[in-house]
Short mmCIF file of C-alpha atoms in Angstrom, two decimals:
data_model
loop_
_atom_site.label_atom_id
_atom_site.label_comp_id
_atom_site.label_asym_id
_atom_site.label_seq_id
_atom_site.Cartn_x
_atom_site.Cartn_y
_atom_site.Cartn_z
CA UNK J 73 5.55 145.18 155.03
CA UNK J 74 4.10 145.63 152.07
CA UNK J 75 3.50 142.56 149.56
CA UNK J 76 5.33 144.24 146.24
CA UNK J 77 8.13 145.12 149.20
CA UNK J 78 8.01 141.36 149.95
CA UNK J 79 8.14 139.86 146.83
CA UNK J 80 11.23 142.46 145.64
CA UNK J 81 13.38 142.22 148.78
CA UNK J 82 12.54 138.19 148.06
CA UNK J 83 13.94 138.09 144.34
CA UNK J 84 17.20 140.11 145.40
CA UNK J 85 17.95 137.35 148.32
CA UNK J 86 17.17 134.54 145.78
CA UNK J 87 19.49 136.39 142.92
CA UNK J 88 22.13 137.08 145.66
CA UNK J 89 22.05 133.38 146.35
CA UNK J 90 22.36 131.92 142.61
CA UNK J 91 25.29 134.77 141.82
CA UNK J 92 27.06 133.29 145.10
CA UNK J 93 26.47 129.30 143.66
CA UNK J 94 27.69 130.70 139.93
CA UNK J 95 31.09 132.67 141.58
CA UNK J 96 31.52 129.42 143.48
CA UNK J 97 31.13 126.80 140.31
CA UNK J 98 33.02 129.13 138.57
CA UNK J 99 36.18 128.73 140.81
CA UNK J 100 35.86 125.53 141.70
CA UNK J 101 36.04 124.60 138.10
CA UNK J 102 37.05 126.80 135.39
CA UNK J 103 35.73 126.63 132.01
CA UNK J 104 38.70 125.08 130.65
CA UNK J 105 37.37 124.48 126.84
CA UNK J 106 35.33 127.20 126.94
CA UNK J 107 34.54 128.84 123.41
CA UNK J 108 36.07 125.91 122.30
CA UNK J 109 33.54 124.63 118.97
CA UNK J 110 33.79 120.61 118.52
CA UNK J 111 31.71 118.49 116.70
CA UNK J 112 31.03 114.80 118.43
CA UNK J 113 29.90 112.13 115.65
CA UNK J 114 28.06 108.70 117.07
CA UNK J 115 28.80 105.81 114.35
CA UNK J 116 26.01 104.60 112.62
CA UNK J 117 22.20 104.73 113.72
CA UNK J 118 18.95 103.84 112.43
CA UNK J 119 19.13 100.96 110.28
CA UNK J 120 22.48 100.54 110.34
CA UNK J 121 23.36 99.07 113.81
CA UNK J 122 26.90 98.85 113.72
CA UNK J 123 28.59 96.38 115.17
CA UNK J 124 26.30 93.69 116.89
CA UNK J 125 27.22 90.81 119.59
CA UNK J 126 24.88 88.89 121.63
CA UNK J 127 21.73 91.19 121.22
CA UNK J 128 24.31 94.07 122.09
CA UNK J 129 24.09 97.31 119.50
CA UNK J 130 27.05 99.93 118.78
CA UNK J 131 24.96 102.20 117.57
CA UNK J 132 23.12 102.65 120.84
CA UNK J 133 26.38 103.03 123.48
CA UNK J 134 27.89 105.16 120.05
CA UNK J 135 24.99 107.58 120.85
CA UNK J 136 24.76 107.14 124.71
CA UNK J 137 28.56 107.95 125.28
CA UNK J 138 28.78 110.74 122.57
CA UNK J 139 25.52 112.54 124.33
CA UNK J 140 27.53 112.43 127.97
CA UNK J 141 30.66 114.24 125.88
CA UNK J 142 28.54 116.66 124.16
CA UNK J 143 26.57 117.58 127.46
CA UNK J 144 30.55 118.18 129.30
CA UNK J 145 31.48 120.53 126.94
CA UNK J 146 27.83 122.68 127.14
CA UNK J 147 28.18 122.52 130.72
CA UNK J 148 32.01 123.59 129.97
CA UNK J 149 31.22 126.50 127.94
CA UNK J 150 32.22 124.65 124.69
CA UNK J 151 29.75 124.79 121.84
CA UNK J 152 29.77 121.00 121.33
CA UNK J 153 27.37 119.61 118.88
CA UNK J 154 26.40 116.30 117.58
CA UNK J 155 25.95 114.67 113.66
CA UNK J 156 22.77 113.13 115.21
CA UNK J 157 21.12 113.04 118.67
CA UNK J 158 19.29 109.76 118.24
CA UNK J 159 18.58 106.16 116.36
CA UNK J 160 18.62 107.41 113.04
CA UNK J 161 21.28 107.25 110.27
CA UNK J 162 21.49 110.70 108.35
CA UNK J 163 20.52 109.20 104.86
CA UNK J 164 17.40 110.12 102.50
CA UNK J 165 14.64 107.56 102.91
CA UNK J 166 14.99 106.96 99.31
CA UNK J 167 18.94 106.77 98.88
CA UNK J 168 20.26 104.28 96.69
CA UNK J 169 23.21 103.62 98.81
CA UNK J 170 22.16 104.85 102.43
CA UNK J 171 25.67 103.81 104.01
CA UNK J 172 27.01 106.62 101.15
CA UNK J 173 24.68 109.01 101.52
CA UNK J 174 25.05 109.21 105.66
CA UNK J 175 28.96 109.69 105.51
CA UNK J 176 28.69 112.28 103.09
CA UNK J 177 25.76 114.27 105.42
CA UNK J 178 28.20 113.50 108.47
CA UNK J 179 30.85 114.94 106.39
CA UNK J 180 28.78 117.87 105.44
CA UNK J 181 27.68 118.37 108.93
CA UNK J 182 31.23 118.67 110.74
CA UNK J 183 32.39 120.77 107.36
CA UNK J 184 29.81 123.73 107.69
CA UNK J 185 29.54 123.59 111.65
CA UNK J 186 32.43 125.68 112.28
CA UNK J 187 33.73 123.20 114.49
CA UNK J 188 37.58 123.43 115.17
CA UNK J 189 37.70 119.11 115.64
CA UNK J 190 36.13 116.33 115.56
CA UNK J 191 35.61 112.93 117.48
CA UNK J 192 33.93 110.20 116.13
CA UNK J 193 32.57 107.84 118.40
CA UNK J 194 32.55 103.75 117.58
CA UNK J 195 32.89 100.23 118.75
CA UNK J 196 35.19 97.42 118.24
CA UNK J 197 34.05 93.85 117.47
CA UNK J 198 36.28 90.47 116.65
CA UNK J 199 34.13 87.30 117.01
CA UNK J 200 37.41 85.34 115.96
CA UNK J 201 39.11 86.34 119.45
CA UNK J 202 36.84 87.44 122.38
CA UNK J 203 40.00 88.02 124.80
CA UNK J 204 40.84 90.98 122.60
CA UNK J 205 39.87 94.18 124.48
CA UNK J 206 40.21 97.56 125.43
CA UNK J 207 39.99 101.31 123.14
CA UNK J 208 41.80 101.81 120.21
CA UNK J 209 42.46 105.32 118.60
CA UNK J 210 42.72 106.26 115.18
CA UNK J 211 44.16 109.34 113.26
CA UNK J 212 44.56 110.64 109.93
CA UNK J 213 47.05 109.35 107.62
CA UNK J 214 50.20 111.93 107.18
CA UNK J 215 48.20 114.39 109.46
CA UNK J 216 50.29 115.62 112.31
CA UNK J 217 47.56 117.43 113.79
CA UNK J 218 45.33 114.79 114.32
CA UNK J 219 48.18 112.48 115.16
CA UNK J 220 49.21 114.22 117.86
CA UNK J 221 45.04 114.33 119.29
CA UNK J 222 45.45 110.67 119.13
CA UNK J 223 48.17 109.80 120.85
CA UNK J 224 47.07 112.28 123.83
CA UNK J 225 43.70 110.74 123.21
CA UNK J 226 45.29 107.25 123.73
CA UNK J 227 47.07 107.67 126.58
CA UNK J 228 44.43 108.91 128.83
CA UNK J 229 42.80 105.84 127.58
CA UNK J 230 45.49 102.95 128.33
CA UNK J 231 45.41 104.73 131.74
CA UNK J 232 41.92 103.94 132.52
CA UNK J 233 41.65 100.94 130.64
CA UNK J 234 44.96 99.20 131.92
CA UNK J 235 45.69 98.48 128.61
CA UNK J 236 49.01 99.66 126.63
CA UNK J 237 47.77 100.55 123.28
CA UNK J 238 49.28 102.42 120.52
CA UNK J 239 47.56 104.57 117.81
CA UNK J 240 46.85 103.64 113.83
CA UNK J 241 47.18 106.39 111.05
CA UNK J 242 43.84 105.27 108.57
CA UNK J 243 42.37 106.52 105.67
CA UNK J 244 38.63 106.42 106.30
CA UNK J 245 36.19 108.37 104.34
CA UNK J 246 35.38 110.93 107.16
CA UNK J 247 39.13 111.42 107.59
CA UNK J 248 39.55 112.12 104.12
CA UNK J 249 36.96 114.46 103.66
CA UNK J 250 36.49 116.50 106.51
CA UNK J 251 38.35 120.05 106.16
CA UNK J 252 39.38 120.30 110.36
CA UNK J 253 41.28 117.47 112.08
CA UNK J 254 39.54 115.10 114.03
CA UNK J 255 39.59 111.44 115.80
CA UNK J 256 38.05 107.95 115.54
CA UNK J 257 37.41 106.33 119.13
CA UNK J 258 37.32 102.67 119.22
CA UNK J 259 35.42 102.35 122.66
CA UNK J 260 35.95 98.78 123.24
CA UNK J 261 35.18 94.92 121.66
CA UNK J 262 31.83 94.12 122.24
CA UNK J 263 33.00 90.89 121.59
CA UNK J 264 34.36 90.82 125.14
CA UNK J 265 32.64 89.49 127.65
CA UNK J 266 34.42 92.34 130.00
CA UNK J 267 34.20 95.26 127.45
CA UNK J 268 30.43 94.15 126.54
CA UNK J 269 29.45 94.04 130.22
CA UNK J 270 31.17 97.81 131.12
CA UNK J 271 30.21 99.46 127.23
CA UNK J 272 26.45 98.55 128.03
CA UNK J 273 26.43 99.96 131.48
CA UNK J 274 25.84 103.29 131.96
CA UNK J 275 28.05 104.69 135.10
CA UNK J 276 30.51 103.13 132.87
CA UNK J 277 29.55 105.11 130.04
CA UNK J 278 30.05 108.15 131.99
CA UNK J 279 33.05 107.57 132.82
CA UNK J 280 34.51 106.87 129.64
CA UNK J 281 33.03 109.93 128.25
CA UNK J 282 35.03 111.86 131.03
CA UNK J 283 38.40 110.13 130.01
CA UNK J 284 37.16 110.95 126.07
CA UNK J 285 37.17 114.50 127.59
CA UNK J 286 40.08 114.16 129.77
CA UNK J 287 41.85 113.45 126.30
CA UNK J 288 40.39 117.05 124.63
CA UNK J 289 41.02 118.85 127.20
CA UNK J 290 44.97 117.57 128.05
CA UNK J 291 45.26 118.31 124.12
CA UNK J 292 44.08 121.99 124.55
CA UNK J 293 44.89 122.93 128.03
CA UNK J 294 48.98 121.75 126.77
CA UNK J 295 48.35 124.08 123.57
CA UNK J 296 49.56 121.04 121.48
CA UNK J 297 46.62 122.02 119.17
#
């Protein structure tokens, strides 16, 4: 045989063999967001840590669990973006009010992405009472739509969390000035001993970025939104 005979009988067996792995992925697990445009934002960055309990920094398991989500809806088909993909905060270096500046660039960001939600993606801290645990979800403030996200969001969080949770209508800046709907996650009180241990871990990371997605997908696949 010759070698260009070889080589071409050898690429049609290895194309045969990837179109049989992408028929079988593909009905094993349907794309069930895909097309779907969504917009994941990690609280804080950079400078601004977040929250902070015994050496332990939101900003860092914001931005771990937010890249996990993102990367689910890629492999999903989704076009799933983030308002930044590492330690940085989104401000000028010479803002006068860098805090200001970065909510208005996250705002910005989600605004002109063509994104049809958004989740934002933070942690929970109270020094005062380090039983208190668990997620907490919040919506917009006389917005149905996002209401609605919430509560589906919630749920498939109490479930995984054991916890029994209800949902809180706010009126935070990104809220207020983003034009699509969208969520604030509450991940967890690093000032639990329980929550602190699980939020800095990273199997447990993935798996609360699967329940995040559990919650957009149980939203969608239901056609509540």
């Amino acid at each position: 045989m010759k070698k260009s005979h070889f080589y071409y009988v050898l690429i049609v067996i290895v194309l045969e063999v990837v179109l049989i792995g992408v028929k079988h992925y593909t009905k094993s697990k349907p794309m069930s967001l895909l097309g779907i445009n969504f917009v994941i934002d990690p609280g804080h960055g950079g400078k601004d840590n977040g929250a902070c309990y015994k050496e332990v920094l939101e900003d860092e398991i914001n931005l771990n669990i937010a890249r996990k989500v993102m990367n689910m809806g890629i492999n999903d088909g989704a076009i799933s973006s983030l308002t930044r993909t590492d330690d940085y905060d989104l401000s000028s270096e010479n803002a006068k009010n860098h805090k200001s500046e970065d909510l208005k660039k996250r705002v910005d960001f989600i605004n002109s992405s063509g994104a049809q939600f958004f989740v934002s993606i933070h942690m929970n801290c109270y020094p005062q009472n380090e039983l208190v645990h668990g997620p907490m979800v919040y919506y917009e403030k006389n917005n149905e739509f996002s209401k609605l996200f919430a509560e589906n969001m919630m749920s498939v969080l109490n479930e995984f969390s054991r916890t029994n949770k209800k949902v809180h209508s706010e009126d935070f800046y990104l809220f207020r000035n983003t034009e699509i709907p969208g969520i604030l996650i509450e991940c967890g009180f690093i000032s639990n001993k329980n929550d602190r241990n699980n939020l800095s871990n990273d199997l447990y990371q993935q798996e609360f970025a699967k329940k995040i997605y559990e919650g957009i997908e149980s939203t969608f696949i239901s056609n509540k939104i």
